Coordinates of C-alpha atoms and ligand atoms in Angstrom, one line a residue:
X12 CA 5.5 17.7 -16.1
X13 CA 8.9 18.1 -14.5
X14 CA 9.7 14.6 -13.5
X15 CA 12.7 13.9 -15.7
X16 CA 14.9 13.4 -12.6
X17 CA 12.4 11.6 -10.4
X18 CA 13.8 8.3 -9.3
X19 CA 10.4 6.6 -9.3
X20 CA 8.2 6.6 -12.4
X21 CA 4.6 7.1 -11.4
X22 CA 2.4 4.3 -12.6
X23 CA -0.9 5.0 -14.4
X24 CA -0.3 8.7 -13.9
X25 CA -2.7 9.9 -16.7
X26 CA -5.7 7.8 -15.6
X27 CA -5.1 8.6 -11.9
X28 CA -5.1 12.4 -12.5
X29 CA -8.1 12.1 -14.8
X30 CA -10.0 10.1 -12.2
X31 CA -9.2 12.7 -9.4
X32 CA -9.9 15.7 -11.5
X33 CA -7.7 18.0 -9.4
X34 CA -8.8 21.3 -11.1
X35 CA -12.3 20.8 -9.8
X36 CA -11.4 20.6 -6.1
X37 CA -9.4 22.3 -3.5
X38 CA -7.8 19.7 -1.2
X39 CA -6.4 16.4 -2.3
X40 CA -4.7 13.7 -0.2
X41 CA -1.8 11.7 -1.6
X42 CA -1.6 8.9 0.9
X43 CA 1.6 7.4 -0.5
X44 CA 3.9 10.3 -1.5
X45 CA 7.0 8.3 -2.6
X46 CA 8.8 10.6 -5.0
X47 CA 5.8 12.8 -5.3
X48 CA 4.9 12.0 -8.8
X49 CA 1.1 12.1 -8.2
X50 CA 1.3 15.1 -5.8
X51 CA 3.3 17.1 -8.5
X52 CA 0.9 16.2 -11.2
X53 CA -2.2 17.1 -9.1
X54 CA -0.7 20.5 -8.2
X55 CA 0.3 21.1 -11.8
X56 CA -3.2 20.2 -12.9
X57 CA -4.8 22.8 -10.7
X58 CA -5.3 21.3 -7.2
X59 CA -5.2 24.1 -4.8
X60 CA -3.5 22.1 -2.0
X61 CA -2.1 18.6 -1.5
X62 CA -1.7 16.9 1.8
X63 CA 0.6 14.0 1.4
X64 CA 1.7 11.1 3.6
X65 CA 4.5 8.6 3.6
X66 CA 5.6 6.3 6.5
X67 CA 9.1 6.3 5.2
X68 CA 11.1 9.3 6.7
X69 CA 13.5 9.3 3.8
X70 CA 10.7 9.9 1.3
X71 CA 9.6 12.9 3.5
X72 CA 13.1 14.2 3.7
X73 CA 13.5 14.0 -0.1
X74 CA 10.2 16.0 -0.5
X75 CA 11.8 19.2 0.8
X76 CA 12.5 20.8 -2.7
X77 CA 9.0 20.0 -3.9
X78 CA 7.5 21.5 -0.7
X79 CA 9.6 24.7 -1.4
X80 CA 8.6 24.7 -5.0
X81 CA 4.9 24.5 -4.1
X82 CA 5.2 26.7 -1.1
X83 CA 2.0 26.5 1.1
X84 CA 0.3 24.2 -1.4
X85 CA 2.1 20.9 -0.5
X86 CA 2.6 19.5 2.9
X87 CA 4.2 16.1 3.4
X88 CA 3.6 14.2 6.7
X89 CA 5.7 11.3 8.0
X90 CA 2.9 8.9 9.1
X91 CA 1.2 5.7 8.0
X92 CA -1.9 6.4 6.0
X93 CA -4.0 4.4 8.4
X94 CA -3.6 7.6 10.6
X95 CA -4.2 10.1 7.8
X96 CA -7.6 11.2 9.2
X97 CA -6.1 12.2 12.6
X98 CA -3.2 14.1 11.0
X99 CA -5.4 15.7 8.2
X100 CA -7.9 17.0 10.8
X101 CA -5.1 18.6 12.8
X102 CA -3.6 20.1 9.7
X103 CA -6.9 21.5 8.6
X104 CA -7.8 23.0 12.0
X105 CA -7.0 26.8 12.3
X106 CA -5.0 27.6 15.3
X107 CA -7.0 27.9 18.5
X108 CA -10.1 26.4 16.9
X109 CA -11.8 23.1 17.8
X110 CA -10.9 20.3 15.4
X111 CA -12.6 20.3 12.1
X112 CA -15.4 17.8 11.8
X113 CA -17.0 16.1 8.8
X114 CA -15.4 15.5 5.4
X115 CA -13.2 18.0 3.6
X116 CA -11.2 16.2 1.0
X117 CA -11.9 16.4 -2.7
X118 CA -9.8 13.3 -3.5
X119 CA -7.7 10.7 -2.0
X120 CA -5.2 8.6 -3.8
X121 CA -3.3 5.5 -2.7
X122 CA -0.5 4.0 -4.8
X123 CA 0.4 0.9 -2.8
X124 CA 3.6 -1.0 -2.1
X125 CA 7.2 0.1 -2.2
X126 CA 8.8 2.8 -4.4
X127 CA 11.7 2.2 -6.8
X128 CA 14.0 4.1 -4.3
X129 CA 13.1 1.6 -1.6
X130 CA 13.7 -1.4 -3.9
X131 CA 16.9 0.0 -5.3
X132 CA 18.5 0.7 -2.0
X133 CA 20.1 -2.6 -1.0
X134 CA 20.4 -1.6 2.6
X135 CA 16.6 -1.4 2.9
X136 CA 16.4 -5.2 2.4
X137 CA 13.4 -5.4 0.0
X138 CA 15.3 -6.9 -2.9
X139 CA 16.2 -10.5 -3.6
X140 CA 18.3 -9.3 -6.6
X141 CA 20.9 -7.2 -4.6
X142 CA 22.3 -8.2 -1.2
X143 CA 21.4 -6.3 1.8
X144 CA 20.3 -6.7 5.5
X145 CA 17.1 -8.6 5.7
X146 CA 15.0 -5.6 6.9
X147 CA 12.0 -4.6 4.8
X148 CA 10.6 -2.0 7.3
X149 CA 9.2 0.9 5.3
X150 CA 9.4 3.2 8.2
X151 CA 12.7 1.9 9.4
X152 CA 11.3 2.0 12.9
X153 CA 8.0 1.3 14.4
X154 CA 6.2 -1.1 12.1
X155 CA 4.7 -4.1 13.7
X156 CA 6.6 -3.4 17.0
X157 CA 9.7 -2.7 14.9
X158 CA 10.2 -6.3 13.9
X159 CA 12.3 -6.7 10.7
X160 CA 12.0 -9.5 8.2
X161 CA 15.2 -11.1 9.8
X162 CA 13.5 -11.0 13.2
X163 CA 10.4 -12.9 11.8
X164 CA 12.5 -15.4 9.8
X165 CA 14.8 -16.2 12.7
X166 CA 12.2 -16.4 15.5
X167 CA 8.8 -17.4 14.4
X168 CA 7.6 -21.1 14.6
X169 CA 7.7 -23.0 11.3
X170 CA 3.9 -23.1 11.2
X171 CA 3.5 -19.3 11.6
X172 CA 6.1 -18.7 9.0
X173 CA 4.4 -21.0 6.6
X174 CA 1.1 -19.2 7.3
X175 CA 2.7 -15.9 6.4
X176 CA 4.2 -17.2 3.2
X177 CA 0.9 -18.8 2.2
X178 CA -1.5 -16.0 3.2
X179 CA 0.5 -13.0 2.1
X180 CA 2.4 -14.5 -0.8
X181 CA 0.0 -17.2 -2.0
X182 CA 3.1 -19.4 -2.0
X183 CA 1.9 -23.0 -2.4
X184 CA 5.2 -24.5 -1.2
X185 CA 5.0 -22.4 2.0
X186 CA 5.6 -25.4 4.4
X187 CA 8.6 -26.7 2.6
X188 CA 10.2 -23.2 2.7
X189 CA 9.3 -22.6 6.3
X190 CA 10.7 -26.0 7.4
X191 CA 13.9 -25.4 5.4
X192 CA 14.3 -21.9 7.0
X193 CA 13.8 -23.3 10.5
X194 CA 16.4 -26.1 9.9
X195 CA 19.0 -23.7 8.5
X196 CA 18.6 -21.0 11.1
X197 CA 19.4 -23.5 13.8
X198 CA 23.0 -23.5 12.5
X199 CA 23.2 -19.9 11.4
X200 CA 20.5 -17.1 11.5
X201 CA 19.5 -15.3 8.4
X202 CA 20.9 -11.8 8.1
X203 CA 21.1 -11.0 4.4
X204 CA 18.5 -10.9 1.6
X205 CA 20.5 -13.1 -0.8
X206 CA 21.1 -15.7 1.8
X207 CA 17.4 -16.2 2.2
X208 CA 16.6 -15.9 -1.5
X209 CA 19.1 -18.6 -2.4
X210 CA 17.8 -21.0 0.2
X211 CA 14.2 -20.5 -1.2
X212 CA 15.6 -21.0 -4.7
X213 CA 17.2 -24.3 -3.6
X214 CA 13.9 -25.4 -2.0
X215 CA 11.8 -24.6 -5.0
X216 CA 14.2 -25.8 -7.8
X217 CA 14.6 -24.1 -11.2
X218 CA 12.6 -21.0 -12.1
X219 CA 9.2 -21.5 -13.7
X220 CA 8.4 -20.6 -17.3
X221 CA 7.3 -17.1 -16.2
X222 CA 10.9 -16.3 -15.4
X223 CA 10.1 -14.8 -12.0
X224 CA 12.6 -15.4 -9.2
X225 CA 11.6 -18.3 -6.9
X226 CA 11.7 -15.9 -3.9
X227 CA 9.3 -13.4 -5.3
X228 CA 6.2 -14.6 -3.4
X229 CA 8.1 -15.2 -0.2
X230 CA 9.6 -11.7 -0.2
X231 CA 6.2 -10.2 -1.0
X232 CA 4.7 -12.1 2.0
X233 CA 7.5 -11.1 4.4
X234 CA 7.2 -7.4 3.3
X235 CA 3.4 -7.5 3.8
X236 CA 3.8 -9.0 7.3
X237 CA 6.6 -6.7 8.4
X238 CA 4.6 -3.6 7.4
X239 CA 1.1 -4.9 8.2
X240 CA 0.2 -3.8 4.6
X241 CA -3.2 -5.3 4.4
X242 CA -4.3 -3.9 7.8
X243 CA -3.0 -0.5 6.8
X244 CA -5.0 -0.7 3.5
X245 CA -8.2 -1.6 5.3
X246 CA -7.8 1.2 7.8
X247 CA -6.7 3.6 5.0
X248 CA -9.7 3.0 2.9
X249 CA -12.1 3.5 5.9
X250 CA -10.2 6.8 6.7
X251 CA -10.6 8.0 3.1
X252 CA -14.3 7.2 3.3
X253 CA -14.6 9.5 6.3
X254 CA -12.5 12.3 4.8
X255 CA -14.0 12.5 1.3
X256 CA -16.8 15.1 0.6
X257 CA -19.8 14.0 -1.4
X258 CA -18.6 13.8 -5.0
X259 CA -15.0 13.3 -3.8
X260 CA -12.9 10.7 -5.6
X261 CA -11.0 7.7 -4.3
X262 CA -8.4 6.3 -6.6
X263 CA -6.4 3.2 -5.6
X264 CA -3.5 1.7 -7.5
X265 CA -2.6 -1.9 -6.5
X266 CA 0.2 -4.3 -7.5
X267 CA -1.0 -7.7 -6.5
X268 CA -4.2 -9.7 -6.2
X269 CA -4.4 -9.5 -2.3
X270 CA -4.5 -5.7 -2.4
X271 CA -6.7 -5.6 -5.4
X272 CA -9.2 -8.0 -3.9
X273 CA -9.5 -5.9 -0.8
X274 CA -10.1 -2.7 -2.7
X275 CA -12.6 -4.4 -4.9
X276 CA -14.5 -5.8 -1.9
X277 CA -14.4 -2.5 -0.1
X278 CA -15.9 -0.6 -3.1
X279 CA -18.4 -3.3 -3.9
X280 CA -19.7 -3.5 -0.3
X281 CA -19.8 0.3 0.1
X282 CA -21.6 0.6 -3.3
X283 CA -24.3 -1.7 -2.0
X284 CA -23.3 -4.7 -4.1
X285 CA -22.8 -8.0 -2.4
X286 CA -19.1 -8.5 -2.0
X287 CA -18.7 -12.2 -1.1
X288 CA -16.8 -13.4 1.9
X289 CA -17.9 -11.0 4.6
X290 CA -19.8 -12.4 7.5
X291 CA -21.5 -9.2 8.8
X292 CA -22.0 -7.5 5.5
X293 CA -25.6 -8.3 4.8
X294 CA -26.6 -6.9 8.2
X295 CA -24.6 -3.7 7.7
X296 CA -25.9 -3.3 4.2
X297 CA -29.4 -3.5 5.5
X298 CA -28.9 -0.4 7.6
X299 CA -26.2 1.6 5.8
X300 CA -26.8 3.5 2.5
X301 CA -24.1 3.2 -0.2
X302 CA -21.2 5.5 0.5
X303 CA -19.5 5.0 -2.8
X304 CA -20.4 4.7 -6.5
X305 CA -18.0 2.6 -8.5
X306 CA -16.6 4.4 -11.5
X307 CA -15.1 1.5 -13.5
X308 CA -16.5 -2.0 -12.8
X309 CA -13.3 -3.5 -14.2
X310 CA -10.0 -2.1 -13.0
X311 CA -7.9 -0.1 -15.4
X312 CA -4.5 -1.5 -16.3
X313 CA -1.4 0.0 -17.9
X314 CA -1.2 -0.2 -21.6
X315 CA 1.5 -1.9 -23.6
X316 CA 3.6 1.2 -24.0
X317 CA 3.6 2.0 -20.3
X318 CA 4.5 -1.6 -19.4
X319 CA 7.4 -1.5 -21.9
X320 CA 8.6 1.8 -20.5
X321 CA 8.1 0.9 -16.9
X322 CA 8.1 -2.8 -15.9
X323 CA 6.6 -1.9 -12.5
X324 CA 3.4 -1.0 -14.3
X325 CA 2.8 -4.6 -15.5
X326 CA 0.8 -5.7 -12.5
X327 CA -0.8 -2.4 -11.7
X328 CA -4.6 -2.0 -11.4
X329 CA -6.6 1.2 -10.8
X330 CA -10.0 1.2 -9.1
X331 CA -11.9 4.4 -8.6
X332 CA -15.0 5.3 -6.5
X333 CA -17.0 8.5 -6.1
X334 CA -18.2 9.4 -2.6
X335 CA -21.9 9.7 -2.2
X336 CA -23.9 11.9 0.3
X337 CA -24.4 8.9 2.7
X338 CA -22.6 8.9 6.0
X339 CA -19.4 6.8 6.4
X340 CA -20.0 3.2 7.4
X341 CA -19.3 2.0 10.9
X342 CA -15.5 1.6 11.4
X343 CA -15.7 -2.0 12.3
X344 CA -17.5 -3.0 9.1
X345 CA -16.0 -6.4 8.4
X346 CA -13.7 -6.4 5.4
X347 CA -12.4 -9.9 6.0
X348 CA -8.7 -8.8 5.8
X349 CA -6.4 -11.9 5.5
X350 CA -4.4 -11.7 8.7
X351 CA -1.8 -14.0 10.3
X352 CA -1.3 -13.4 14.0
X353 CA 2.3 -13.4 15.1
Ligands
LIG404 C1 4.5 3.0 -5.0 S1 5.2 4.3 -4.0 C2 4.3 5.7 -4.4 C3 4.9 6.5 -5.5 C4 4.2 7.8 -5.8 N1 2.9 7.7 -6.2 C5 5.0 8.6 -6.8 O1 4.4 9.0 -7.8 O2 6.2 8.9 -6.6 C6 4.6 3.9 -2.4 C7 5.0 4.8 -1.3 O3 4.1 4.7 -0.2 C8 4.7 4.5 1.0 N2 3.8 3.7 1.8 C9 3.4 2.4 1.6 N3 2.6 2.0 2.6 C10 2.3 3.1 3.3 C11 1.5 3.4 4.4 N4 0.7 2.4 5.0 N5 1.4 4.6 4.9 C12 2.2 5.6 4.4 N6 3.0 5.4 3.4 C13 3.1 4.2 2.8 C14 6.0 3.8 0.7 O4 6.9 4.2 1.7 C15 6.4 4.4 -0.6 O5 7.2 5.6 -0.5

């Protein structure tokens, strides 16, 4: 591996590559390119080609040297992975031919959340440790009508803000925080990450025994809202289902329980197992054949060594499914994605 200078250490790299088995297929999709750790490893392990996506233009810009190194074998597209099917079909269609139909991918991998580069750049506004503009937009542009975290914090009603903090951050004190935000912004709007983080810390009091910063949950919630991360995930999983050939592998690395629950439910439902919480699932399951087989019933986690080497790995979970011969399920199959309207 030639990742010594990569700014982002790929999480669960060995198990992900083993799950995808790149040498046994031709085309793999890396839906979350980041610093290209997975793409590089897949290509080095024998994948003929990798089609990669990242919604962050700076990740795509930084991919140029890798694209040169793997000339014609690596293509990196600046788009959200919810749209990977559309872009992948265009990319796979020879010039002048009608768009390719049916599945053609041997593997799809999603490594969710933000990269170390995004977290470390204070001016992206993801961090409550270093001061920066309260932004959090991964694409720095069009996410959720382009609304930044500051826009949400300074304009939404207290009730909606509290719903966001509770639903996307599982923050139990969401109402206290939302009310304090609304009171404070009447005097002076929030513009900086540390300003918001210190208000949340004041509302919640001293840190808990786990040592995590008091703003951890709220920042997670705002980031998910700004980037519509759960909606993206649901659409990305359905796109992967349509793109994967029979026998193709889906590998998803998650970093918090909301993401993991969604992936778990998706795979359980598609594997024909009752995944609780979905209104229409029994009706769909009655007519649709299982489109995935689950590889590991329990998700894989990073071992002690990896967690010691890379603290980001601590909360990671890997779930893997193998695509069956069955057709993809209807696109509107209800996944019960937690959503706050705003
Ligand atoms: C955890 S990093 C991926 C790291 C990568 N596996 C590596 O080894 O370098 C997540 C990346 O996915 C991107 N991302 C997150 N959500 C996305 C989405 N919905 N569509 C496209 N890219 C997304 C982020 O911009 C970020 O660069």
